[in-house]
Phi, psi and omega in degrees: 000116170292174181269014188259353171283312163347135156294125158302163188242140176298146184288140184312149138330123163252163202260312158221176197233138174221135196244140190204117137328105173253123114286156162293007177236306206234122190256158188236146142258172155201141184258105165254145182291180187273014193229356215058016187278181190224123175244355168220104181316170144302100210236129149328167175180119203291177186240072195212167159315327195272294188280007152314277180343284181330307169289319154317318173307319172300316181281319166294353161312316222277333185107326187251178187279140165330306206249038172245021185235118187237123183237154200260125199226131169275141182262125182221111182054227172268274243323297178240055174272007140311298202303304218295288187286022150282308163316332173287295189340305196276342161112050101002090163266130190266173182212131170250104179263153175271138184321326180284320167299324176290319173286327187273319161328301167309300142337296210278330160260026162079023197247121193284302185269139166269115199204171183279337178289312187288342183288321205287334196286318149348296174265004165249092053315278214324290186304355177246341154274359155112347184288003178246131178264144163308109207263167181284107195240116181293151193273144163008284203296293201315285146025282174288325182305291195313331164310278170335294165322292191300327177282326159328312189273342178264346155313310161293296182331301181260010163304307173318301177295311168308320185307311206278012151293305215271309178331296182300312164325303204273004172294346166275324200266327179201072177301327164292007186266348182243022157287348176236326186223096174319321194235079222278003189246325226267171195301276201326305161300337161305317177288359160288301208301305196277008138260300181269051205299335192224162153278018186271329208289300196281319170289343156298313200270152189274150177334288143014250174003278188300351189284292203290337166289273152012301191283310178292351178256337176198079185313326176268031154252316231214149188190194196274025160283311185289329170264033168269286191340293185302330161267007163287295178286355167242010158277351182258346205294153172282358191300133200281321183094009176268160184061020187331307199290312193276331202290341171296311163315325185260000168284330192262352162279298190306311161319281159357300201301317208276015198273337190267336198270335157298342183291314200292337169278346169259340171287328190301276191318006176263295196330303192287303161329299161328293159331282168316333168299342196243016181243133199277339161280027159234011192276316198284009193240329142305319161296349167277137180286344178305318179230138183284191198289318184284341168285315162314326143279329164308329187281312172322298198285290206266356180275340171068231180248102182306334176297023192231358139250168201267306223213148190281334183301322196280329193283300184324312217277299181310319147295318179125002177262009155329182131235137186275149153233124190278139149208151190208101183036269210237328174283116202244114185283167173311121174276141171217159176297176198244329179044044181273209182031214177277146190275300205293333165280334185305309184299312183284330140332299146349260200315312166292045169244306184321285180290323163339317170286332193269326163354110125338133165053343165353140144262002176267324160288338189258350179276330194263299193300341169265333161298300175354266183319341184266350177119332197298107161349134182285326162345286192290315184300334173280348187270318176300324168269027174272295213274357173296298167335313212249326165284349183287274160015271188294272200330325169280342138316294179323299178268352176068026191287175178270128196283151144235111196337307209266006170238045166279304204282358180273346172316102197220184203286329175291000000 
């Protein structure tokens, strides 16, 4: 008999359940037997080195062995993945609820009020009625995608919001300016912008001048015809000029933020390429042309480690590309998608569905145009090439296989 045969030995009885509240500063715990009876009252702790201690100290009180202890954590942001692989480390069993599973619990038993006490006895109730699922905690690599992407994405988010700032500025300040420089966010005019924050600013200055700024932020575009233009339109300009100073000010910070935080964001975008170079579940899901380097990593990042669904069905489903049917006896509603999970795979999906159609040689395009032709709403024919898209996908993580066009259509949700 080898030795991988040997039966695993059963997991200890467990003795009690403990539910612990994360804040990011302040944790609430609270403890019960397997009878409900309650051995820890609802007591605080901070979320340091210290108030660990403190909670270890509580639990070891108690008499039983680590894993004869299950304890329940809401995953709420980062605040608490310290404790949690502290708690494995010491042989702990955690159990990670999703907030929304802790809310529909709640619900379900009528308790209105929220609070930190009542939340921690919440989740150890939860975990002793046997109704709690185990939540998903991502492996390293996924870990790191997911760190990256999101911060990729609120960083654009706010490259957008600088831009429409730097907009809104200049309809006050030098409303005439993208009468010389179209696109008033590109390197050079931002660096124009944060000397020559207004049109008071550029009509002070003498020609000359503005030639030799001009000429030194991007020498083959721009010399002194572009800086006469400009000091043409800003001896004219309509700008009221009120509030000159501080709106000068604030142009010239928002030009700063957005120069750096694009910087900060083509250093992201090295990572994350980098990242995908060395991950052997992603080459072949790079080679569909439908999608780019950043639909790739989102999917890396919010589909997690796939070997943790059974059916290809559960993945469509884990995103939100189910479809629900509303019905109440004879009366029957629209099936719509369930639009559960990330919204953010759903959009690059959207959009790679989007190009698929217009794609040469697609097989994903020649998959929406033949639903077409068969009668299928085009709506519904872009959700199907959604959902082509995301098994395609998934499978090729799964097996680390190579894409190839022509074995797409056998490929389905079953």
């Amino acid at each position: 008999m080898s030795r991988s045969s040997f039966p695993m030995p059963a997991p200890a009885p467990l003795a009690y359940v403990v539910g612990i509240d994360i804040g990011m500063e302040s944790c609430m715990m609270c403890g019960l037997t397997m009878e409900k009876r309650q051995v820890i009252k609802p007591s605080p702790f901070v979320n340091t080195a210290e108030g660990f201690t403190s909670l270890f100290e509580r639990l070891e009180r108690l008499g039983a062995a680590p894993d004869q202890i299950l304890v329940g954590l809401e995953a709420t942001s980062r605040y608490g993945e310290n404790l949690y692989h502290v708690l494995l480390k010491r042989g702990y069993r955690v159990c990670l609820l999703h907030p929304a599973q802790m809310h529909a619990f709640a619900q379900q038993r009528g308790l209105r009020a929220k609070t930190d006490q009542v939340d921690a006895t919440t989740i150890a109730r939860a975990l002793l009625s046997g109704e709690a699922r185990f939540g998903y905690v991502p492996t390293e690599q996924v870990a790191i995608y997911r760190e990256l992407v999101r911060l990729q994405q609120q960083l654009s988010e706010d490259v957008v919001r600088y831009k429409n700032e730097i907009h809104a500025l200049l309809v006050v300040l030098f409303p005439e300016f993208t009468q010389v420089f179209a696109d008033p966010t590109r390197p050079t005019a931002l660096a124009f912008l944060k000397r020559y924050p207004s049109a008071q600013a550029v009509a002070q200055a003498e020609v000359s001048v503005l030639s030799q700024v001009l000429h030194q932020l991007s020498p083959k575009h721009y010399g002194r015809q572009t800086a006469e233009r400009l000091l043409d339109v800003a001896k004219k300009s309509i700008s009221s000029g009120v509030a000159i100073s501080a709106r000068s000010t604030s142009l010239r910070i928002l030009c700063d933020q957005l120069e750096h935080t694009q910087a900060n964001l083509k250093q992201l975008h090295q990572e994350i390429e980098t990242l995908l170079d060395q991950d052997p579940k992603a080459k072949g899901v790079l080679l569909i042309p439908e999608f780019g380097v950043m639909t790739v990593a989102v999917l890396r990042a919010e589909l997690g480690d796939l070997d943790r669904f059974a059916r290809m069905d559960q993945v469509v489903a884990y995103v939100g590309m189910d479809l629900q049917v509303k019905q109440s006896g004879k009366w029957i509603g629209q099936t719509k998608l369930s639009k559960r999970g990330s919204g953010r795979v759903r959009r690059i999906l959207y959009l790679a569905a989007l190009r698929s159609i217009w794609l040469p040689n697609s097989p994903f395009g020649a998959y929406y145009h033949r639903l077409v032709e068969r009668g299928m709403k085009k709506g519904m024919a872009v959700v199907a090439v959604m959902r082509k898209l995301l098994i395609v996908a998934a499978h090729l993580i799964l097996t680390e296989e190579m894409y190839e066009p022509g074995k797409v259509a056998a490929l389905s949700v079953r």
